[in-house]
CSV table of C-alpha atoms in Angstrom, one decimal:
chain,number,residue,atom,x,y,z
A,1,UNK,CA,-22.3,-69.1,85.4
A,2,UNK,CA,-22.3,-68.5,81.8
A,3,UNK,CA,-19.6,-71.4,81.3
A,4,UNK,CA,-21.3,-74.0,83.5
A,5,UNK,CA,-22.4,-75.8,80.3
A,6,UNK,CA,-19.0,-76.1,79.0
A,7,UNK,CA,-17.6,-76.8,82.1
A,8,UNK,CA,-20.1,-80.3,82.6
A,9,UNK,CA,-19.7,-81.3,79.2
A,10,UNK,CA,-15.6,-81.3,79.2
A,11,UNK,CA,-16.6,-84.0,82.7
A,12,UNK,CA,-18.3,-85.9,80.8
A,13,UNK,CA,-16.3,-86.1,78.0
A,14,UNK,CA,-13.6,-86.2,79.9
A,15,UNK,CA,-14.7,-89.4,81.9
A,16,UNK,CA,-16.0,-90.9,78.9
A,17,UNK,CA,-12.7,-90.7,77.1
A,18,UNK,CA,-10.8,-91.7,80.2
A,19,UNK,CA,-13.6,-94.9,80.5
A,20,UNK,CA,-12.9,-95.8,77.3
A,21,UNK,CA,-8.9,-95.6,77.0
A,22,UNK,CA,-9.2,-98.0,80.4
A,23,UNK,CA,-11.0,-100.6,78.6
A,24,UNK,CA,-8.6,-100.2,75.5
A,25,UNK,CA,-5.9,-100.8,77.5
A,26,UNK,CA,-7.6,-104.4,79.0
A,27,UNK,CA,-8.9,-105.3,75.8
A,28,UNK,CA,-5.3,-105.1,74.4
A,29,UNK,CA,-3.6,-106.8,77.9
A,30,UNK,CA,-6.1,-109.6,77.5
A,31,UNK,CA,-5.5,-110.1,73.8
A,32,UNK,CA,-1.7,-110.4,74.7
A,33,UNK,CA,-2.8,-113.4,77.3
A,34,UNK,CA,-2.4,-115.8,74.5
A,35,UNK,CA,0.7,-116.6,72.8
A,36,UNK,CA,2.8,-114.2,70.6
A,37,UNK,CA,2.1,-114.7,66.5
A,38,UNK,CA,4.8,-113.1,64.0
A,39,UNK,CA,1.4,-111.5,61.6
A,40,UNK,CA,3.3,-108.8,60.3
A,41,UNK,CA,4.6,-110.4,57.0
A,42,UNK,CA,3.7,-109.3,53.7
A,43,UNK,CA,2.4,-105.8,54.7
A,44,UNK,CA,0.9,-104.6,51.4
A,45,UNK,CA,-1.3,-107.8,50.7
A,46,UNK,CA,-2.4,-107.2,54.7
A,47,UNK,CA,-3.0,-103.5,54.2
A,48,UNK,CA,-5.5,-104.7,51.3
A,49,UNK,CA,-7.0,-107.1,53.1
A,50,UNK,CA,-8.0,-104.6,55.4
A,51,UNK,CA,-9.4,-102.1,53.0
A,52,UNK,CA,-10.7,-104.7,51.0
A,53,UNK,CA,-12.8,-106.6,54.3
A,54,UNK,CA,-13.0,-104.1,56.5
A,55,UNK,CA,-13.2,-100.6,55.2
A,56,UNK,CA,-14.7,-102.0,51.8
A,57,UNK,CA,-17.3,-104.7,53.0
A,58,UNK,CA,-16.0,-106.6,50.5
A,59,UNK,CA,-17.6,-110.2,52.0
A,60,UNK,CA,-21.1,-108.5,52.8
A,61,UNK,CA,-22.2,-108.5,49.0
A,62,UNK,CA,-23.1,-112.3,49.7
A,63,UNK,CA,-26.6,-111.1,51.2
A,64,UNK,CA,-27.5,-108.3,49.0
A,65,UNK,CA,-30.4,-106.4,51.5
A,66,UNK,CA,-28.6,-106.9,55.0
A,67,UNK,CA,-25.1,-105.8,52.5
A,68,UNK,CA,-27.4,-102.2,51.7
A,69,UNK,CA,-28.6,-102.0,54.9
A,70,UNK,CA,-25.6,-102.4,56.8
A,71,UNK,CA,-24.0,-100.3,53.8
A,72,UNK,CA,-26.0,-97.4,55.1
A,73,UNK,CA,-25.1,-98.3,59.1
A,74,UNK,CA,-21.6,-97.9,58.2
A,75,UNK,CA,-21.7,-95.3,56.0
A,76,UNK,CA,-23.7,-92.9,58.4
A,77,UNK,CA,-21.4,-94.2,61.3
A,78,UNK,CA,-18.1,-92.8,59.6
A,79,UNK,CA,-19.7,-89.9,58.1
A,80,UNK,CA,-22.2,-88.3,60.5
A,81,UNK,CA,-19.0,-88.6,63.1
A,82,UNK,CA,-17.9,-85.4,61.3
A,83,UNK,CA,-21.0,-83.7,62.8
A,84,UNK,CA,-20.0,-85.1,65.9
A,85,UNK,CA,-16.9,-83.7,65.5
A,86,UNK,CA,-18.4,-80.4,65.1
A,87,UNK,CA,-20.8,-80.7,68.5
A,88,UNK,CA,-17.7,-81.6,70.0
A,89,UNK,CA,-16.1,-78.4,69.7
A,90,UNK,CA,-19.6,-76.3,70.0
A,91,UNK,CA,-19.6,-78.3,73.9
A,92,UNK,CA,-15.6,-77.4,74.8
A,93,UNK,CA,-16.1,-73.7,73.5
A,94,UNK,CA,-19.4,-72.6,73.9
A,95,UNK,CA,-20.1,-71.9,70.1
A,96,UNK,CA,-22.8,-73.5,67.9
A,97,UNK,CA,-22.2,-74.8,64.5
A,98,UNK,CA,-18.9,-73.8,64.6
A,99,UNK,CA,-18.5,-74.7,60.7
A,100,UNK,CA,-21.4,-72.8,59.4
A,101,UNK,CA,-18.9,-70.2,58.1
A,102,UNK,CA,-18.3,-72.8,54.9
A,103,UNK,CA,-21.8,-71.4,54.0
A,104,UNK,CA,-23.6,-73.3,51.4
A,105,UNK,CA,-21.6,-76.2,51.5
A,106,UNK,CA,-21.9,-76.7,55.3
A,107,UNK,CA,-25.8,-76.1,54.6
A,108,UNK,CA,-25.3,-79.0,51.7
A,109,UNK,CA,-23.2,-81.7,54.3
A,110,UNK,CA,-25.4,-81.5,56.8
A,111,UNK,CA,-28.4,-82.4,54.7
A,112,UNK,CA,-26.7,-85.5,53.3
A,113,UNK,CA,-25.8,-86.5,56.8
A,114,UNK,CA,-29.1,-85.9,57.3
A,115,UNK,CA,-30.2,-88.4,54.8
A,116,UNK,CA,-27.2,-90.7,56.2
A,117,UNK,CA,-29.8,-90.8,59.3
A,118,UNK,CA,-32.3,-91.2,57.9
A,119,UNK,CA,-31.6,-94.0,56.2
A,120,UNK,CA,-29.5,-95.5,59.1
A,121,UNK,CA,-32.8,-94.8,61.0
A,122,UNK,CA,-34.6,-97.0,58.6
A,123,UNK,CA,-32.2,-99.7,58.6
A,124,UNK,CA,-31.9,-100.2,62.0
A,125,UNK,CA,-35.7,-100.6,61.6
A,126,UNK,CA,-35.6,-103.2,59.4
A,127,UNK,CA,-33.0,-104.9,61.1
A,128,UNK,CA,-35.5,-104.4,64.3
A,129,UNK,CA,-38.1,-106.5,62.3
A,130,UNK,CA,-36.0,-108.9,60.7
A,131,UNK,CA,-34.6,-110.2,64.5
A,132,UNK,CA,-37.7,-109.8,66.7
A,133,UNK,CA,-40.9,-110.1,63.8
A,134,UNK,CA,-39.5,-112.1,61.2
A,135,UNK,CA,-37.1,-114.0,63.2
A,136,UNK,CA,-34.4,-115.2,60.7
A,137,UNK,CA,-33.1,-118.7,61.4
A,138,UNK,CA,-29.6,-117.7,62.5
A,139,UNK,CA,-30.7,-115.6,65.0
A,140,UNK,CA,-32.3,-117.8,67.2
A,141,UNK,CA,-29.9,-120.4,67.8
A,142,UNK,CA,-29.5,-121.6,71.3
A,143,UNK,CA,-26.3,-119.0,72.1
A,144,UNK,CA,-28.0,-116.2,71.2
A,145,UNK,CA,-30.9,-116.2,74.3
A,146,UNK,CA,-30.6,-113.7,76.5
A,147,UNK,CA,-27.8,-111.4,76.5
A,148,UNK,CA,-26.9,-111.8,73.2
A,149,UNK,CA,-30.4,-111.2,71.8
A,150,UNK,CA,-30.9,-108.2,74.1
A,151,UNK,CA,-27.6,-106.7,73.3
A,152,UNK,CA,-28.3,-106.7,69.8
A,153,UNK,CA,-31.6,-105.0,69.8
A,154,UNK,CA,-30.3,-102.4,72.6
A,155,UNK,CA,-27.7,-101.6,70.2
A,156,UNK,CA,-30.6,-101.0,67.5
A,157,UNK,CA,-32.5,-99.0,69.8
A,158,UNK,CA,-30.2,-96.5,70.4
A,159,UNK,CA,-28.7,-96.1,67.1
A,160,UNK,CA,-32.6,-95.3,65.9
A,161,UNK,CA,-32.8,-93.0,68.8
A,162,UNK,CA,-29.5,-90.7,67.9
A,163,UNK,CA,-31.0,-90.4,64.8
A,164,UNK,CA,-34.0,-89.4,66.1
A,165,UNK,CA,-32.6,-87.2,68.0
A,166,UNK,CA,-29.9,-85.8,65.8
A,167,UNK,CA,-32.7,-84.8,62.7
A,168,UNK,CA,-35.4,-83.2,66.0
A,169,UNK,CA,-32.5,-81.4,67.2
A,170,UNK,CA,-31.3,-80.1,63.6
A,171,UNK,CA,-35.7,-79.1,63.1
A,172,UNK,CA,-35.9,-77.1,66.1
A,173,UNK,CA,-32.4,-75.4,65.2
A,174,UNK,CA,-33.9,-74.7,61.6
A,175,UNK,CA,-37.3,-73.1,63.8
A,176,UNK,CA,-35.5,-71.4,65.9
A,177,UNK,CA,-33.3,-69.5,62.7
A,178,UNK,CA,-36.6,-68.7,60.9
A,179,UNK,CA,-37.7,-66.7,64.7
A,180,UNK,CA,-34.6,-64.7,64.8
A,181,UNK,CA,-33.6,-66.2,67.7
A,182,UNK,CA,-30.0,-65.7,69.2
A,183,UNK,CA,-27.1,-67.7,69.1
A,184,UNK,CA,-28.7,-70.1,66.1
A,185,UNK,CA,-26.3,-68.9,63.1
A,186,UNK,CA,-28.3,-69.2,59.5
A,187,UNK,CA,-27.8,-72.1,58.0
A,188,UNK,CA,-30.9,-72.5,56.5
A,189,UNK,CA,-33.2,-75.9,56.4
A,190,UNK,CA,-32.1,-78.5,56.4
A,191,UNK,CA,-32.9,-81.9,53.7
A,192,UNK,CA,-34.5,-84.2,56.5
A,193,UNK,CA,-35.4,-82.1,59.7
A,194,UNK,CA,-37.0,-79.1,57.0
A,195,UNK,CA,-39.6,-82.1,57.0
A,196,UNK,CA,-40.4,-81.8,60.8
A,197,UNK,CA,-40.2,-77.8,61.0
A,198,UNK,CA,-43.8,-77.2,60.0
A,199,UNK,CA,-45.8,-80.4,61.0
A,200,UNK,CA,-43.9,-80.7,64.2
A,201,UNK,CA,-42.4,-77.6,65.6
A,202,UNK,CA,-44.3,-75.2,64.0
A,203,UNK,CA,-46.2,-72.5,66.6
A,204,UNK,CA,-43.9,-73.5,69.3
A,205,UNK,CA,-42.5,-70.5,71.5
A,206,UNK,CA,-38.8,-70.0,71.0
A,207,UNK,CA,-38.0,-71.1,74.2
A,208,UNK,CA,-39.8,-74.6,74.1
A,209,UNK,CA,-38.1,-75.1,70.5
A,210,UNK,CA,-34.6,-73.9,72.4
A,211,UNK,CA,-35.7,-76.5,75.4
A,212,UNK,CA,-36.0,-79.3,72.8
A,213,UNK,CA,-33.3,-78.5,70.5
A,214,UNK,CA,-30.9,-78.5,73.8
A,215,UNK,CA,-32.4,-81.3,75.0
A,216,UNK,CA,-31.7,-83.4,71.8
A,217,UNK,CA,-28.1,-81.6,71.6
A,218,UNK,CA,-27.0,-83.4,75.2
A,219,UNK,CA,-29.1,-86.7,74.4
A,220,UNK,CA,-27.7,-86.7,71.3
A,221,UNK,CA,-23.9,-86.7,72.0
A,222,UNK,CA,-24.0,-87.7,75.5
A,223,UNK,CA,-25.6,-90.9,74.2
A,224,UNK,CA,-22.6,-91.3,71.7
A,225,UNK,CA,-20.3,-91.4,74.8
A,226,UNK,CA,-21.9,-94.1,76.5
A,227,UNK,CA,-22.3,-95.8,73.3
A,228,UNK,CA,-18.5,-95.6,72.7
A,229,UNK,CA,-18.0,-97.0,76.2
A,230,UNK,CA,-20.8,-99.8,75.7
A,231,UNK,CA,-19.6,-101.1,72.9
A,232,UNK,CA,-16.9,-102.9,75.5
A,233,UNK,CA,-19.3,-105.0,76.6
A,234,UNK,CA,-21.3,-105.4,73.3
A,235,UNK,CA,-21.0,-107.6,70.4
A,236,UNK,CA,-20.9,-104.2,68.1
A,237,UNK,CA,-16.9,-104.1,69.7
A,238,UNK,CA,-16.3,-105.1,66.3
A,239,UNK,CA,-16.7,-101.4,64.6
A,240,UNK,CA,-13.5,-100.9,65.9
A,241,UNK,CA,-11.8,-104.3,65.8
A,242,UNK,CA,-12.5,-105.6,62.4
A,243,UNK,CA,-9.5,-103.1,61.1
A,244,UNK,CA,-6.8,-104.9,63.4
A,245,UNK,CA,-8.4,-108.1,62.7
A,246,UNK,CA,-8.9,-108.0,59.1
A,247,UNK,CA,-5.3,-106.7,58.9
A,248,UNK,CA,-3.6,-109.7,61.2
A,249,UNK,CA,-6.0,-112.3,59.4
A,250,UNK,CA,-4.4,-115.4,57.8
A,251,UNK,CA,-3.3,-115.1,54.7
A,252,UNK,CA,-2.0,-118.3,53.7
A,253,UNK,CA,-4.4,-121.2,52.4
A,254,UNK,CA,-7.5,-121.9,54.7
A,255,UNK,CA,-6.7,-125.5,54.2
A,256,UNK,CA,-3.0,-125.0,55.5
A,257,UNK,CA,-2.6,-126.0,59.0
A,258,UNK,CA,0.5,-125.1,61.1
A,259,UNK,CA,2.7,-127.9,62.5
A,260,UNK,CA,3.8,-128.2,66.4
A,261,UNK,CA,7.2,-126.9,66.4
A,262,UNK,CA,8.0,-129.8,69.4
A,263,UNK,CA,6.5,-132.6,67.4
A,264,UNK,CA,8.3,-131.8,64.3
A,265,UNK,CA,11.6,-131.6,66.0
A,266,UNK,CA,10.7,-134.9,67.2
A,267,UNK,CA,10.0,-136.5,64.1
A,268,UNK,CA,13.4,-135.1,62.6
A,269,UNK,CA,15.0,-136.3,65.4
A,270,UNK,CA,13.5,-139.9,64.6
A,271,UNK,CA,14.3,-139.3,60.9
A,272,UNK,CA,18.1,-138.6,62.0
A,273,UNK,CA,20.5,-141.6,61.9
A,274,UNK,CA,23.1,-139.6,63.6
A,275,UNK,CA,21.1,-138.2,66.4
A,276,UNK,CA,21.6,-139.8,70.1
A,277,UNK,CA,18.3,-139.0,71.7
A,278,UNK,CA,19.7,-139.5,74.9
A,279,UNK,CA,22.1,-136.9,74.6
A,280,UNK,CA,22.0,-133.7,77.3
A,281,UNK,CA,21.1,-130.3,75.8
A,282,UNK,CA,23.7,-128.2,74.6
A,283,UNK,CA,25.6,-126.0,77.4
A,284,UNK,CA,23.5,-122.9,77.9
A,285,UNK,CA,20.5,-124.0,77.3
A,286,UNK,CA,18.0,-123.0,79.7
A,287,UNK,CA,15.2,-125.9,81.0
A,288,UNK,CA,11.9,-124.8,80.4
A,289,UNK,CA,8.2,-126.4,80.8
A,290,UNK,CA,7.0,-128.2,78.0
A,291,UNK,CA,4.3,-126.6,75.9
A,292,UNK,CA,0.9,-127.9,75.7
A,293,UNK,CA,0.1,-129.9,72.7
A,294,UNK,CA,-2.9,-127.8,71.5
A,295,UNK,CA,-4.8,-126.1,73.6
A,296,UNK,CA,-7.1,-126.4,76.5
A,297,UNK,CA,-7.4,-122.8,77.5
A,298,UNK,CA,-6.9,-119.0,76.4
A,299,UNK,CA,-3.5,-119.1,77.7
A,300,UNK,CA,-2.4,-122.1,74.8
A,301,UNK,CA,-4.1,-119.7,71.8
A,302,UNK,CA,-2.5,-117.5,70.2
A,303,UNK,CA,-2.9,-113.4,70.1
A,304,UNK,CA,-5.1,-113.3,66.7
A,305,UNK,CA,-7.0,-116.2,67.8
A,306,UNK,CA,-8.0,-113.9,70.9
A,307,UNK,CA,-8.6,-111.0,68.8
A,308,UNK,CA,-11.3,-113.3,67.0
A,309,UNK,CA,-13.2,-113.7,69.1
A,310,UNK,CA,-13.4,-110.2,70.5
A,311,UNK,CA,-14.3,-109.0,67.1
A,312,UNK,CA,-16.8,-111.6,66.5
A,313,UNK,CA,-20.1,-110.0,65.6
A,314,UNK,CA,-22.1,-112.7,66.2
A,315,UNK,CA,-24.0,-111.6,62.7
A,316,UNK,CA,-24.4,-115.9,63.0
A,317,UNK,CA,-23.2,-116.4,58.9
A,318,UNK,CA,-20.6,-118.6,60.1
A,319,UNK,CA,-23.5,-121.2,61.6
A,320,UNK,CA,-25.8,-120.8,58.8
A,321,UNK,CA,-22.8,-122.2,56.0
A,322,UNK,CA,-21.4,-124.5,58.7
A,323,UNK,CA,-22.7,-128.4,57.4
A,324,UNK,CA,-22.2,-129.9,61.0
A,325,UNK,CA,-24.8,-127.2,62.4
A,326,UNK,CA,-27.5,-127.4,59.2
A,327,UNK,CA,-27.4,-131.4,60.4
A,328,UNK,CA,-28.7,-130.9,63.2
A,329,UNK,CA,-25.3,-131.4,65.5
A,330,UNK,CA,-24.0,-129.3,68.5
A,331,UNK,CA,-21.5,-127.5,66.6
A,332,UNK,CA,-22.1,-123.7,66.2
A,333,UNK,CA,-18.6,-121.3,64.8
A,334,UNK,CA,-20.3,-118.6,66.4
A,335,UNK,CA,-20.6,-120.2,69.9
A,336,UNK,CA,-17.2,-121.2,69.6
A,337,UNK,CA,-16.1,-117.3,69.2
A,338,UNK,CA,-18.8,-116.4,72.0
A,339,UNK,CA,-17.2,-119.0,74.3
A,340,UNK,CA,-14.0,-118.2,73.9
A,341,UNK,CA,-15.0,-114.6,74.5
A,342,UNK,CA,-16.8,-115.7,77.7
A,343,UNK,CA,-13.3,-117.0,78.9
A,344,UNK,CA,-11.2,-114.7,78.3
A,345,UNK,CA,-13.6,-112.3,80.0
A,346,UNK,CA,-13.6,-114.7,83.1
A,347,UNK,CA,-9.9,-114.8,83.3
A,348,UNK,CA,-10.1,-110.9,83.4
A,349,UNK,CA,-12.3,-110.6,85.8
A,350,UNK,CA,-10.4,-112.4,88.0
A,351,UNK,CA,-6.8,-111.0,87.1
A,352,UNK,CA,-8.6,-107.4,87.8
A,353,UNK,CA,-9.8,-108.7,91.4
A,354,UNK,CA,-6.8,-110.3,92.4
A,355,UNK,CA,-4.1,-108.1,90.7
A,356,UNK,CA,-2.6,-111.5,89.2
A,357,UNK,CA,-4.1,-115.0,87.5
A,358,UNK,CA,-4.8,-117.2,90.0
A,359,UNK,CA,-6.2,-120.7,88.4
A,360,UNK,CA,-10.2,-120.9,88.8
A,361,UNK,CA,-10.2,-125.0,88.3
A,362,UNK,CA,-11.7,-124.1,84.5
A,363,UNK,CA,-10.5,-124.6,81.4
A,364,UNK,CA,-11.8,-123.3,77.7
A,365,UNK,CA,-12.6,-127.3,76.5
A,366,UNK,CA,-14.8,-128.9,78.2
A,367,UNK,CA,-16.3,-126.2,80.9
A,368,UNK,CA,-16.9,-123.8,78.1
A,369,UNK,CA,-16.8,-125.9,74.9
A,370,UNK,CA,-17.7,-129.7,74.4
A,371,UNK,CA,-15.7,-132.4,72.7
A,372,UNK,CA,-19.4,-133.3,71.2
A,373,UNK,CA,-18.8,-129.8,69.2
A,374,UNK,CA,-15.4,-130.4,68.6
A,375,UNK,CA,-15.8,-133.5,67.3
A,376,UNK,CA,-18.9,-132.7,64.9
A,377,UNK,CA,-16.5,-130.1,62.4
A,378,UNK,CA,-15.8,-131.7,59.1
A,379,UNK,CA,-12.7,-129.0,58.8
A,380,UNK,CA,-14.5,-127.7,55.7
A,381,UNK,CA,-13.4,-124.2,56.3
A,382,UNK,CA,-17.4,-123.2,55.5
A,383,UNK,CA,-17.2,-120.8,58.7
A,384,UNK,CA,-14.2,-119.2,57.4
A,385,UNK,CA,-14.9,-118.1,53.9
A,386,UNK,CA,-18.4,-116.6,55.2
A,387,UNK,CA,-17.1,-114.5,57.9
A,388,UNK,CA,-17.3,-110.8,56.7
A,389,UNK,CA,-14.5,-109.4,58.5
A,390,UNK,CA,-11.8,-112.9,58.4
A,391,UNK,CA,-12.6,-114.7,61.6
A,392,UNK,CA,-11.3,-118.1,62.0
A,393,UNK,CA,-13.4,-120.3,64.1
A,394,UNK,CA,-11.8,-123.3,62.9
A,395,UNK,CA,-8.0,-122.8,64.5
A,396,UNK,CA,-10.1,-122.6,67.9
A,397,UNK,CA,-11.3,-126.0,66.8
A,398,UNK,CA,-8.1,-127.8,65.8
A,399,UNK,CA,-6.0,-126.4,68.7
A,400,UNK,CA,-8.7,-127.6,71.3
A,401,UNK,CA,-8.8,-130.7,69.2
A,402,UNK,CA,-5.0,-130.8,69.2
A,403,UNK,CA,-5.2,-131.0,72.9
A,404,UNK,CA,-8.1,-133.7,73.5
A,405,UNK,CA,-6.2,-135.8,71.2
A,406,UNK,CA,-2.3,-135.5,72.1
A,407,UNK,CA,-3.0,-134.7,75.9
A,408,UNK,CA,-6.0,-136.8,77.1
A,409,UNK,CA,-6.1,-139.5,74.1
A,410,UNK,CA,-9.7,-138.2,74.0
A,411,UNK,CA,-10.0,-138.8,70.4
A,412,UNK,CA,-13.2,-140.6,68.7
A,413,UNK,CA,-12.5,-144.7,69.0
A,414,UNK,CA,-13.0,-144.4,65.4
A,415,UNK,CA,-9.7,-142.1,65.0
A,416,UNK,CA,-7.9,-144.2,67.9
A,417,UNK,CA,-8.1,-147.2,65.6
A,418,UNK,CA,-7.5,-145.4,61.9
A,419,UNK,CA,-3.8,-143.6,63.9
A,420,UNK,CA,-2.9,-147.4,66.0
A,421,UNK,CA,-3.1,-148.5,61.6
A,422,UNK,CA,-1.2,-146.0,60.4
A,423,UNK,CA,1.5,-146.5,63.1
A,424,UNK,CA,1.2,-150.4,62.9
A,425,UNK,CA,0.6,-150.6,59.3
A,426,UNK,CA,1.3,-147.4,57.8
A,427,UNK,CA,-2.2,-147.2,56.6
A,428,UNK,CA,-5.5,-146.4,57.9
A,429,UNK,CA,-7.2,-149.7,57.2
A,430,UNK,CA,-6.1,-152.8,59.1
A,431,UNK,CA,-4.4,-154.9,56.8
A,432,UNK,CA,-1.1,-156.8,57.3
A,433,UNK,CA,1.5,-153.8,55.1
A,434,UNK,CA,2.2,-157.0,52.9
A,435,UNK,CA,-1.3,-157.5,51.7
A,436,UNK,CA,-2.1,-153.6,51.4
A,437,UNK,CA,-1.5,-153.6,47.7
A,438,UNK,CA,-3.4,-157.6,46.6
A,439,UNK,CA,-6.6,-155.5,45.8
A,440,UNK,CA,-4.7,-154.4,42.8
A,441,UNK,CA,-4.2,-158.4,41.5
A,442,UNK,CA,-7.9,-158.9,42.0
């Protein structure tokens, strides 16, 4: 009976892990839904990119208080997981604080993950305030009502909760050291939780303090578990993502757009005296479907777009430098990762019900995102420059616009008449091409 303990928490670990490793593994089939993308050029300047964006925060600095804050979040994420790392093995093998033989130093680490907490504790606070007391303008645009708004602060609640639990848990293990009590190696107080030993636990009976030191233990890393398997269906998928992302993000000019590989072999063969454009493929070339021009749906975007919007963390900086939005239009960047997210998710679903894709009659333009948004970007590339981890709302944008224009001559009557000039006249006004240069004789 004495291993019953251990034997639970390897369960439990062992389902969250397997949980987890399941979603992986559909997050990274759904990603490869969209079209291949050759991202692995110039691997040193991508490397930097990553340690630069992701690992360094390097576009957080823009906002200096939400930068510190979220500094700390991160911070205490990567570090206190060494702790974790630590309960981890205490659970498998039945020890407790099975690096306490590094003596001082282990007594020293813990009290600056300690403060780590503490100050995540804080900032999650803060964060608290600023979205549901303070209400900052870019968090209550019309995409982020329910789910989105309830994710975020569920994400905040348990985050203050670990901590809470992590430095009560660390107290009672300090209390329980000064009684003598068995099984607590000393280790000394701790930085944070020495605060809570005498105000809080002091007079307690050892086993009340082993009862709540216990129960903080299982909240405590069980709650990391299901956080690691929430984060799925969270916004916060990002912790993970923004590494891959940052690493596959675009590293040519924002203002460059690709070219259509089947108009431009068009065009050349229009440009080609020689060419006969009646003339059969050559022999061995296999008939295939024509690609869409654009895109109307997750299937016609590429692999990085997908991963976009999976990492999007709808932090909302996107929207709040996008021009179109601050005028009072439809557009939003952010509901454009959001939405796209929303479909891919819907095309899961049913490729998980069904064992295969079977069309649902929807497409991403139109069911999930307007031509009226569309429409409304002035191609400024505001939304990309303020992402903090390289997102690129505006490719979404183009390709969908690619589509309404090229496949269903859905384009604005005011670009219908500036392309018939430039094919009629080879300019966008409407002037005869001998007259386009008399405003110089004037």
């Amino acid at each position: 009976m004495q291993y019953i303990d251990n034997i639970i928490f390897i369960l439990i670990l062992g389902y969250a892990i397997w949980f987890f490793s399941r979603n992986v593994k559909k997050i990274i089939r759904n990603i490869k839904l969209g079209k291949p993308i050759n991202r692995f050029d110039n691997p040193g300047e991508r490397w930097k990119t990553m340690f630069r964006v992701a690992l360094g925060q390097g576009k957080m600095g823009v906002r200096p208080i939400p930068a510190i804050l979220h500094g700390f979040v991160y911070v205490g994420f990567l570090l206190i997981n060494i702790e974790v790392m630590e309960i981890l093995i205490d659970g498998i093998f039945g020890t407790h604080r099975v690096l306490s033989f590094l003596g001082g130093f282990y007594t020293a680490m813990i009290g600056f993950f300690e403060f780590l907490a503490f100050m995540v504790m804080i900032s999650c606070i803060i964060f608290l305030i600023r979205r549901n007391i303070v209400k900052v303008r870019r968090f209550l645009n019309p995409e982020m009502k329910g789910w989105p708004k309830a994710d975020a602060n569920y994400i905040l609640y348990m985050e203050v909760a670990f901590m809470v639990a992590l430095l009560t848990m660390n107290g009672a293990d300090a209390a329980l050291q000064k009684l003598g009590s068995e099984h607590y190696t000393q280790t000394g107080s701790f930085l944070i939780s020495g605060w809570l030993t005498e105000p809080l636990l002091s007079g307690l009976s050892e086993s009340t303090l082993i009862i709540i030191e216990r129960i903080c233990w299982w909240f405590h890393i069980v709650g990391i578990l299901f956080f690691l398997n929430y984060l799925y269906y969270s916004k916060h998928l990002h912790i993970i993502l923004a590494f891959p992302n940052t690493y596959f993000s675009k590293l040519k000019p924002k203002g460059e757009f690709n070219n259509l590989e089947s108009v431009t072999n068009e065009v050349k063969l229009m440009m080609d005296p020689n060419a006969d454009p009646f003339a059969a493929p050559p022999e061995g070339t296999e008939m295939t479907e024509p690609e869409t021009f654009g895109a109307k749906d997750i299937f016609d975007l590429n692999g990085v777009q997908l991963l976009n919007a999976y990492t999007c963390t709808e932090c909302g900086r996107c929207t709040a430098e996008c021009p179109a939005n601050i005028t009072g239009k439809k557009l939003s960047p952010r509901k454009i990762m959001m939405d796209t997210r929303d479909r891919i998710e819907d095309v899961s679903k049913i490729i998980d019900e069904k064992g295969k894709w079977e069309d649902d009659g929807k497409k991403l333009v139109h069911d999930y995102i307007s031509a009226e948004e569309l429409w409304a970007c002035t191609t400024c590339n505001a939304c990309t420059h303020a992402c903090p981890i390289n997102i690129d709302p505006l490719s979404i944008i183009m390709d969908l616009r690619r589509y309404l224009v090229m496949e269903e001559s859905a384009a604005p009557q005011e670009l219908n008449l500036m392309m018939s000039n430039i094919e009629n006249n080879s300019a966008p006004w409407q002037f005869n091409q001998q007259d386009r240069l008399n405003w110089a004789k004037d």
